Short mmCIF file of C-alpha atoms in Angstrom, two decimals:
data_model
loop_
_atom_site.label_atom_id
_atom_site.label_comp_id
_atom_site.label_asym_id
_atom_site.label_seq_id
_atom_site.Cartn_x
_atom_site.Cartn_y
_atom_site.Cartn_z
CA MET A 1 0.00 0.00 0.00
CA LYS A 2 1.84 3.06 -1.20
CA ALA A 3 -0.37 5.77 0.22
CA GLY A 4 -2.59 5.22 3.23
CA PRO A 5 -6.22 6.21 3.52
CA ILE A 6 -6.36 9.83 4.56
CA GLU A 7 -9.21 9.28 6.96
CA LEU A 8 -11.33 6.67 8.64
CA GLY A 9 -8.42 4.81 10.18
CA GLU A 10 -5.85 2.44 8.81
CA GLY A 11 -7.81 -0.60 7.66
CA LYS A 12 -4.99 -3.02 6.86
CA SER A 13 -7.18 -6.03 6.27
CA SER A 14 -9.42 -6.25 3.22
CA ALA A 15 -12.85 -6.76 4.85
CA PRO A 16 -13.22 -3.51 6.90
CA LYS A 17 -11.76 -1.50 4.02
CA ALA A 18 -14.38 -2.88 1.64
CA GLY A 19 -17.02 -2.01 4.24
CA VAL A 20 -15.83 1.60 4.43
CA ASN A 21 -15.78 1.79 0.63
CA ARG A 22 -19.32 0.50 0.51
CA GLY A 23 -20.37 3.03 3.14
CA MET A 24 -18.84 5.83 1.09
CA GLY A 25 -20.63 4.53 -2.00
CA ILE A 26 -23.97 4.57 -0.19
CA LEU A 27 -23.27 8.09 1.12
CA ASP A 28 -22.48 9.12 -2.48
CA PHE A 29 -25.84 7.67 -3.59
CA ILE A 30 -27.78 9.49 -0.83
CA LEU A 31 -26.03 12.81 -1.55
CA ARG A 32 -26.89 12.48 -5.24
CA ILE A 33 -30.57 11.97 -4.43
CA LEU A 34 -30.47 14.99 -2.08
CA ALA A 35 -28.87 17.21 -4.74
CA PHE A 36 -31.35 15.90 -7.35
CA ILE A 37 -34.31 16.86 -5.17
CA GLY A 38 -32.80 20.28 -4.39
CA THR A 39 -32.07 21.24 -8.00
CA LEU A 40 -35.37 19.85 -9.32
CA ALA A 41 -37.32 21.76 -6.64
CA SER A 42 -35.40 24.93 -7.55
CA ALA A 43 -36.11 24.54 -11.26
CA ILE A 44 -39.81 23.87 -10.71
CA SER A 45 -40.39 26.59 -8.14
CA MET A 46 -38.62 29.19 -10.30
CA ALA A 47 -40.36 28.10 -13.50
CA THR A 48 -43.85 28.27 -12.01
CA THR A 49 -43.40 31.73 -10.49
CA ASN A 50 -45.51 34.59 -11.72
CA GLU A 51 -47.46 37.42 -10.20
CA THR A 52 -50.00 39.78 -11.68
CA LEU A 53 -50.61 42.99 -9.77
CA PRO A 54 -54.27 43.92 -9.17
CA PHE A 55 -54.00 47.22 -11.04
CA PHE A 56 -52.97 48.25 -14.55
CA THR A 57 -52.63 51.27 -16.80
CA GLN A 58 -53.52 51.53 -20.46
CA PHE A 59 -49.90 50.88 -21.39
CA ILE A 60 -48.75 48.20 -19.04
CA ARG A 61 -50.31 45.23 -17.33
CA PHE A 62 -48.16 44.69 -14.25
CA ARG A 63 -47.22 41.06 -14.44
CA ALA A 64 -43.93 39.49 -13.39
CA GLU A 65 -42.78 36.11 -14.66
CA TYR A 66 -39.49 34.34 -14.26
CA ASN A 67 -38.70 34.63 -17.97
CA ASP A 68 -38.90 38.41 -17.91
CA LEU A 69 -35.27 38.18 -16.84
CA PRO A 70 -32.98 36.03 -19.03
CA THR A 71 -30.90 35.16 -15.98
CA PHE A 72 -33.82 33.31 -14.41
CA THR A 73 -34.34 31.37 -17.63
CA PHE A 74 -30.69 30.33 -17.44
CA PHE A 75 -31.22 29.41 -13.78
CA VAL A 76 -34.11 27.10 -14.68
CA VAL A 77 -32.15 25.51 -17.54
CA ALA A 78 -29.02 25.01 -15.40
CA ASN A 79 -31.00 23.43 -12.57
CA GLY A 80 -32.88 21.23 -15.02
CA VAL A 81 -29.70 20.01 -16.69
CA VAL A 82 -27.96 19.31 -13.37
CA SER A 83 -30.96 17.47 -11.91
CA ALA A 84 -31.20 15.35 -15.09
CA TYR A 85 -27.47 14.59 -14.84
CA LEU A 86 -27.83 13.62 -11.17
CA LEU A 87 -30.72 11.29 -12.00
CA PHE A 88 -28.69 9.59 -14.76
CA SER A 89 -25.64 9.33 -12.48
CA LEU A 90 -27.59 7.26 -9.91
CA PRO A 91 -27.10 3.93 -11.76
CA PHE A 92 -23.34 4.60 -11.92
CA SER A 93 -23.38 5.38 -8.21
CA ILE A 94 -25.10 2.03 -7.54
CA PHE A 95 -22.55 0.32 -9.79
CA ASN A 96 -19.82 1.85 -7.62
CA ILE A 97 -21.43 0.39 -4.48
CA VAL A 98 -21.73 -3.08 -6.00
CA ARG A 99 -18.34 -3.17 -7.74
CA SER A 100 -16.23 -0.86 -5.59
CA LYS A 101 -13.09 -1.52 -7.68
CA ALA A 102 -14.42 0.33 -10.74
CA GLN A 103 -11.98 3.24 -11.00
CA ASN A 104 -12.77 4.55 -14.47
CA ILE A 105 -16.42 5.24 -13.71
CA ARG A 106 -15.36 7.11 -10.59
CA VAL A 107 -12.96 9.28 -12.61
CA LEU A 108 -15.71 9.96 -15.16
CA LEU A 109 -18.13 10.91 -12.37
CA ILE A 110 -15.62 13.25 -10.69
CA ILE A 111 -15.03 15.12 -13.99
CA LEU A 112 -18.75 15.40 -14.80
CA ASP A 113 -19.47 16.42 -11.20
CA ALA A 114 -16.94 19.24 -11.53
CA ALA A 115 -18.49 20.42 -14.81
CA MET A 116 -21.99 20.29 -13.30
CA LEU A 117 -20.72 22.14 -10.22
CA GLY A 118 -19.56 24.91 -12.56
CA LEU A 119 -22.89 25.05 -14.41
CA LEU A 120 -25.04 24.97 -11.27
CA THR A 121 -22.94 27.57 -9.44
CA ALA A 122 -23.10 29.84 -12.48
CA GLY A 123 -26.89 29.62 -12.63
CA ALA A 124 -27.42 29.97 -8.89
CA SER A 125 -25.09 32.91 -8.36
CA ALA A 126 -26.22 34.80 -11.45
CA ALA A 127 -29.81 34.44 -10.23
CA ALA A 128 -28.73 35.47 -6.72
CA ALA A 129 -27.15 38.64 -8.13
CA ILE A 130 -30.41 39.55 -9.87
CA VAL A 131 -32.53 38.65 -6.81
CA TYR A 132 -30.33 40.90 -4.70
CA LEU A 133 -30.90 43.69 -7.22
CA ALA A 134 -34.64 43.05 -7.18
CA HIS A 135 -34.69 43.32 -3.39
CA ARG A 136 -32.33 46.22 -2.86
CA GLY A 137 -32.15 47.99 -6.19
CA ASN A 138 -29.15 50.17 -6.98
CA ALA A 139 -29.28 53.92 -6.56
CA ARG A 140 -26.19 54.68 -8.67
CA THR A 141 -27.51 53.00 -11.77
CA ASN A 142 -31.18 53.93 -11.19
CA TRP A 143 -32.24 50.31 -11.01
CA PHE A 144 -35.27 50.22 -8.74
CA ALA A 145 -36.12 47.52 -6.23
CA ILE A 146 -39.01 45.77 -7.97
CA CYS A 147 -39.72 43.75 -4.83
CA GLN A 148 -41.56 46.74 -3.40
CA GLN A 149 -44.33 45.94 -5.89
CA TYR A 150 -43.93 42.23 -6.55
CA ASN A 151 -43.83 40.82 -3.04
CA SER A 152 -44.85 37.22 -3.50
CA PHE A 153 -42.88 36.97 -6.77
CA CYS A 154 -39.74 38.03 -4.90
CA GLU A 155 -40.36 35.59 -2.08
CA ARG A 156 -40.71 32.73 -4.53
CA ILE A 157 -37.59 33.56 -6.53
CA SER A 158 -35.56 34.02 -3.33
CA GLY A 159 -36.79 30.70 -1.97
CA SER A 160 -36.02 28.85 -5.16
CA LEU A 161 -32.33 29.75 -4.77
CA ILE A 162 -32.07 27.60 -1.64
CA GLY A 163 -32.36 24.22 -3.37
CA SER A 164 -29.81 25.29 -5.92
CA PHE A 165 -27.21 26.29 -3.33
CA ILE A 166 -27.83 23.03 -1.45
CA GLY A 167 -27.03 21.33 -4.78
CA VAL A 168 -23.75 23.29 -5.04
CA VAL A 169 -22.62 22.26 -1.55
CA VAL A 170 -23.58 18.62 -2.16
CA LEU A 171 -21.67 18.53 -5.47
CA ILE A 172 -18.52 19.78 -3.70
CA LEU A 173 -19.01 17.02 -1.09
CA LEU A 174 -19.46 14.46 -3.91
CA ILE A 175 -16.14 15.51 -5.49
CA LEU A 176 -14.51 15.25 -2.04
CA LEU A 177 -15.97 11.74 -1.53
CA SER A 178 -14.88 10.55 -4.97
CA ALA A 179 -11.36 11.92 -4.51
CA VAL A 180 -11.00 10.14 -1.15
CA ALA A 181 -12.43 6.94 -2.64
CA LEU A 182 -10.01 7.11 -5.59
CA SER A 183 -7.01 7.60 -3.31
CA ARG A 184 -8.06 4.64 -1.14
CA HIS A 185 -8.20 2.16 -4.01
CA LYS A 186 -4.94 0.35 -4.42
CA MET B 1 -2.86 -3.15 -11.97
CA LYS B 2 -6.52 -3.20 -11.10
CA ALA B 3 -7.70 -0.31 -13.25
CA GLY B 4 -5.85 0.76 -16.36
CA PRO B 5 -4.97 4.34 -17.19
CA ILE B 6 -7.95 5.86 -18.96
CA GLU B 7 -5.80 7.73 -21.42
CA LEU B 8 -2.27 8.17 -22.69
CA GLY B 9 -1.77 4.51 -23.58
CA GLU B 10 -1.11 1.42 -21.56
CA GLY B 11 2.27 1.91 -19.95
CA LYS B 12 2.86 -1.49 -18.38
CA SER B 13 6.44 -0.88 -17.29
CA SER B 14 7.28 1.54 -14.51
CA ALA B 15 9.59 3.99 -16.32
CA PRO B 16 7.22 5.34 -19.03
CA LYS B 17 4.41 5.52 -16.48
CA ALA B 18 6.54 7.70 -14.21
CA GLY B 19 7.32 9.87 -17.25
CA VAL B 20 3.64 10.34 -18.04
CA ASN B 21 2.95 11.16 -14.38
CA ARG B 22 5.71 13.74 -14.44
CA GLY B 23 4.30 15.23 -17.65
CA MET B 24 0.85 15.48 -16.05
CA GLY B 25 2.43 17.15 -13.02
CA ILE B 26 4.16 19.73 -15.21
CA LEU B 27 0.90 20.34 -17.11
CA ASP B 28 -0.83 20.83 -13.73
CA PHE B 29 1.83 23.40 -12.78
CA ILE B 30 1.48 25.32 -16.09
CA LEU B 31 -2.32 25.34 -15.86
CA ARG B 32 -2.13 26.73 -12.32
CA ILE B 33 0.11 29.59 -13.48
CA LEU B 34 -2.30 30.28 -16.38
CA ALA B 35 -5.31 30.38 -14.06
CA PHE B 36 -3.38 32.54 -11.58
CA ILE B 37 -2.58 35.11 -14.28
CA GLY B 38 -6.17 35.09 -15.55
CA THR B 39 -7.83 35.59 -12.16
CA LEU B 40 -5.28 38.18 -11.02
CA ALA B 41 -5.72 40.15 -14.26
CA SER B 42 -9.51 40.00 -13.81
CA ALA B 43 -9.33 41.24 -10.22
CA ILE B 44 -6.97 44.10 -11.10
CA SER B 45 -8.78 45.22 -14.24
CA MET B 46 -12.14 45.21 -12.46
CA ALA B 47 -10.83 46.95 -9.36
CA THR B 48 -9.18 49.78 -11.30
CA THR B 49 -12.22 50.54 -13.45
CA ASN B 50 -13.95 53.87 -13.12
CA GLU B 51 -15.34 56.47 -15.46
CA THR B 52 -16.46 60.03 -14.85
CA LEU B 53 -18.73 61.51 -17.47
CA PRO B 54 -17.82 65.01 -18.71
CA PHE B 55 -21.10 66.57 -17.55
CA PHE B 56 -22.95 66.81 -14.27
CA THR B 57 -26.10 68.22 -12.70
CA GLN B 58 -26.46 69.89 -9.35
CA PHE B 59 -27.65 66.61 -7.85
CA ILE B 60 -25.46 64.00 -9.39
CA ARG B 61 -21.89 63.79 -10.58
CA PHE B 62 -21.95 61.03 -13.17
CA ARG B 63 -19.23 58.70 -12.08
CA ALA B 64 -19.20 54.90 -12.35
CA GLU B 65 -16.91 52.75 -10.25
CA TYR B 66 -16.79 49.01 -9.82
CA ASN B 67 -17.89 49.22 -6.18
CA ASP B 68 -21.14 50.99 -7.05
CA LEU B 69 -22.45 47.47 -7.58
CA PRO B 70 -21.88 45.00 -4.70
CA THR B 71 -21.68 42.15 -7.21
CA PHE B 72 -18.51 43.62 -8.73
CA THR B 73 -16.97 43.92 -5.26
CA PHE B 74 -17.69 40.22 -4.75
CA PHE B 75 -16.17 39.53 -8.18
CA VAL B 76 -12.94 41.28 -7.18
CA VAL B 77 -12.80 39.48 -3.82
CA ALA B 78 -13.51 36.06 -5.38
CA ASN B 79 -10.85 36.54 -8.06
CA GLY B 80 -8.36 37.77 -5.47
CA VAL B 81 -8.96 34.80 -3.18
CA VAL B 82 -8.71 32.28 -6.02
CA SER B 83 -5.53 33.83 -7.44
CA ALA B 84 -3.96 33.81 -3.94
CA TYR B 85 -4.96 30.15 -3.54
CA LEU B 86 -3.46 29.28 -6.94
CA LEU B 87 -0.21 31.01 -6.01
CA PHE B 88 0.02 29.08 -2.73
CA SER B 89 -0.85 25.80 -4.49
CA LEU B 90 2.18 26.10 -6.79
CA PRO B 91 4.64 24.63 -4.23
CA PHE B 92 2.33 21.63 -3.75
CA SER B 93 2.13 21.22 -7.51
CA ILE B 94 5.96 21.18 -7.67
CA PHE B 95 6.00 18.67 -4.81
CA ASN B 96 3.68 16.46 -6.90
CA ILE B 97 6.12 16.60 -9.83
CA VAL B 98 9.12 15.70 -7.66
CA ARG B 99 7.40 13.04 -5.55
CA SER B 100 4.70 11.72 -7.82
CA LYS B 101 3.57 9.11 -5.26
CA ALA B 102 2.15 11.69 -2.85
CA GLN B 103 -1.56 10.86 -2.90
CA ASN B 104 -2.78 12.82 0.09
CA ILE B 105 -1.63 16.18 -1.26
CA ARG B 106 -3.37 15.40 -4.55
CA VAL B 107 -6.63 14.63 -2.72
CA LEU B 108 -6.30 17.87 -0.74
CA LEU B 109 -5.69 19.83 -3.96
CA ILE B 110 -8.66 18.27 -5.75
CA ILE B 111 -11.00 19.23 -2.88
CA LEU B 112 -9.66 22.80 -2.62
CA ASP B 113 -9.77 23.12 -6.43
CA ALA B 114 -13.45 22.16 -6.36
CA ALA B 115 -14.21 24.70 -3.64
CA MET B 116 -12.29 27.42 -5.53
CA LEU B 117 -14.11 26.45 -8.73
CA GLY B 118 -17.38 27.09 -6.90
CA LEU B 119 -16.21 30.46 -5.56
CA LEU B 120 -14.76 31.67 -8.87
CA THR B 121 -17.77 30.55 -10.93
CA ALA B 122 -20.09 32.29 -8.46
CA GLY B 123 -18.18 35.56 -8.76
CA ALA B 124 -17.78 35.40 -12.54
CA SER B 125 -21.36 34.48 -13.37
CA ALA B 126 -22.91 36.94 -10.92
CA ALA B 127 -20.79 39.67 -12.49
CA ALA B 128 -21.73 38.42 -15.96
CA ALA B 129 -25.44 38.68 -15.06
CA ILE B 130 -24.97 42.31 -13.99
CA VAL B 131 -22.81 43.14 -17.04
CA TYR B 132 -25.53 41.72 -19.28
CA LEU B 133 -28.05 43.93 -17.49
CA ALA B 134 -25.77 46.96 -17.89
CA HIS B 135 -25.48 46.32 -21.62
CA ARG B 136 -29.05 45.35 -22.45
CA GLY B 137 -31.12 46.66 -19.57
CA ASN B 138 -34.53 45.12 -18.88
CA ALA B 139 -37.71 46.73 -20.09
CA ARG B 140 -40.06 44.78 -17.81
CA THR B 141 -38.37 45.88 -14.61
CA ASN B 142 -37.43 49.39 -15.84
CA TRP B 143 -33.73 48.72 -15.39
CA PHE B 144 -32.00 50.88 -17.97
CA ALA B 145 -28.89 49.95 -19.96
CA ILE B 146 -26.28 52.12 -18.28
CA CYS B 147 -23.75 51.22 -20.98
CA GLN B 148 -25.36 53.80 -23.24
CA GLN B 149 -23.71 56.42 -21.02
CA TYR B 150 -20.73 54.63 -19.55
CA ASN B 151 -19.07 53.22 -22.65
CA SER B 152 -15.50 52.68 -21.56
CA PHE B 153 -16.61 51.53 -18.09
CA CYS B 154 -18.73 48.83 -19.71
CA GLU B 155 -15.94 47.75 -22.02
CA ARG B 156 -13.57 47.34 -19.07
CA ILE B 157 -15.99 45.36 -16.90
CA SER B 158 -16.90 43.11 -19.83
CA GLY B 159 -13.25 42.51 -20.62
CA SER B 160 -12.37 41.72 -17.04
CA LEU B 161 -14.79 38.77 -17.13
CA ILE B 162 -12.61 36.96 -19.67
CA GLY B 163 -9.73 36.17 -17.32
CA SER B 164 -12.16 34.90 -14.74
CA PHE B 165 -13.88 32.49 -17.12
CA ILE B 166 -10.49 31.26 -18.34
CA GLY B 167 -9.80 30.52 -14.65
CA VAL B 168 -13.05 28.53 -14.39
CA VAL B 169 -12.21 26.36 -17.41
CA VAL B 170 -8.65 25.79 -16.18
CA LEU B 171 -9.87 24.76 -12.71
CA ILE B 172 -12.18 22.15 -14.28
CA LEU B 173 -9.18 20.87 -16.29
CA LEU B 174 -7.09 20.74 -13.08
CA ILE B 175 -9.75 18.61 -11.34
CA LEU B 176 -9.81 16.34 -14.42
CA LEU B 177 -5.99 16.02 -14.36
CA SER B 178 -5.89 15.27 -10.63
CA ALA B 179 -8.63 12.66 -10.93
CA VAL B 180 -6.82 10.89 -13.76
CA ALA B 181 -3.53 11.08 -11.83
CA LEU B 182 -5.18 9.64 -8.70
CA SER B 183 -6.68 6.74 -10.63
CA ARG B 184 -3.33 5.93 -12.28
CA HIS B 185 -1.43 5.56 -9.01
CA LYS B 186 -1.36 2.00 -7.88
#
């Protein structure tokens, strides 16, 4: 054994080591389901958000929808893509539990996880920047805080960020788990 | 050898394999320097951006600075943190070239790379969302395109995104490299 396990003790014999590997595989599976639920909930709750104000002028009907802002459309697409990826990665995660020696699949998963982490973080933080603007506005650029009018719209879009950021944290944990699992396999 | 190398041929003997590992270590080192330059250039070019328009009213002096928008401040901080991390990771990268058996450092780097990827992507895409808004505005929310007035300011902030996104791509490549290197070590 050239490099020892960096955590969880020094399992010299084969049986406890396989048990730890299996435990890490199951944790990987659970985390993927958690991130899948988070990103799917984010995508759905953002995509179904709209609010029509109870007054209108002859020029404008005051109605806010998520696709009024291109950033929110990107947010929905990013969350949709990542949740689809997480769903399709579940069989590979199960395969890793059953055959814990399969290195190549783990390397593939770690690379795709990193790419999905990039996509999801991009969507979530771009949407967060716009939500912040909607809440606070910006005096220097004369961008007004639209949340003063669209209360429930703003609550929904703020809430839908939560699942997405849970997904980001879980994806970082998944990369961590895979890296540890890769280094343990000799 | 339980799992073969997933690329770069099937080096069965020890000498060519060590050579490939060394090559991957050097590539890792070069990519880190590239990402360091990109993120540092982004941070500096964003932080030094300001424009004062040649006219003013009694109420407002028309001056745009990066810290008028909190998102750009976050962008500068994120790029600064990531470039500092990349600088400090260079010695570990050299250590990996010299002693290519060191697994634990590689696992540590892969985890920190993933975290920094998250931070950098968050900063870059939040800034990109605001830059898009500055260029195009949004009719539904009455957010005006400030780039119609602040031309050179907008060019600078748009340009400073480039280095940051180069950093994002390079960090994904670094995670890929580390994962492949981890799976090759037996």
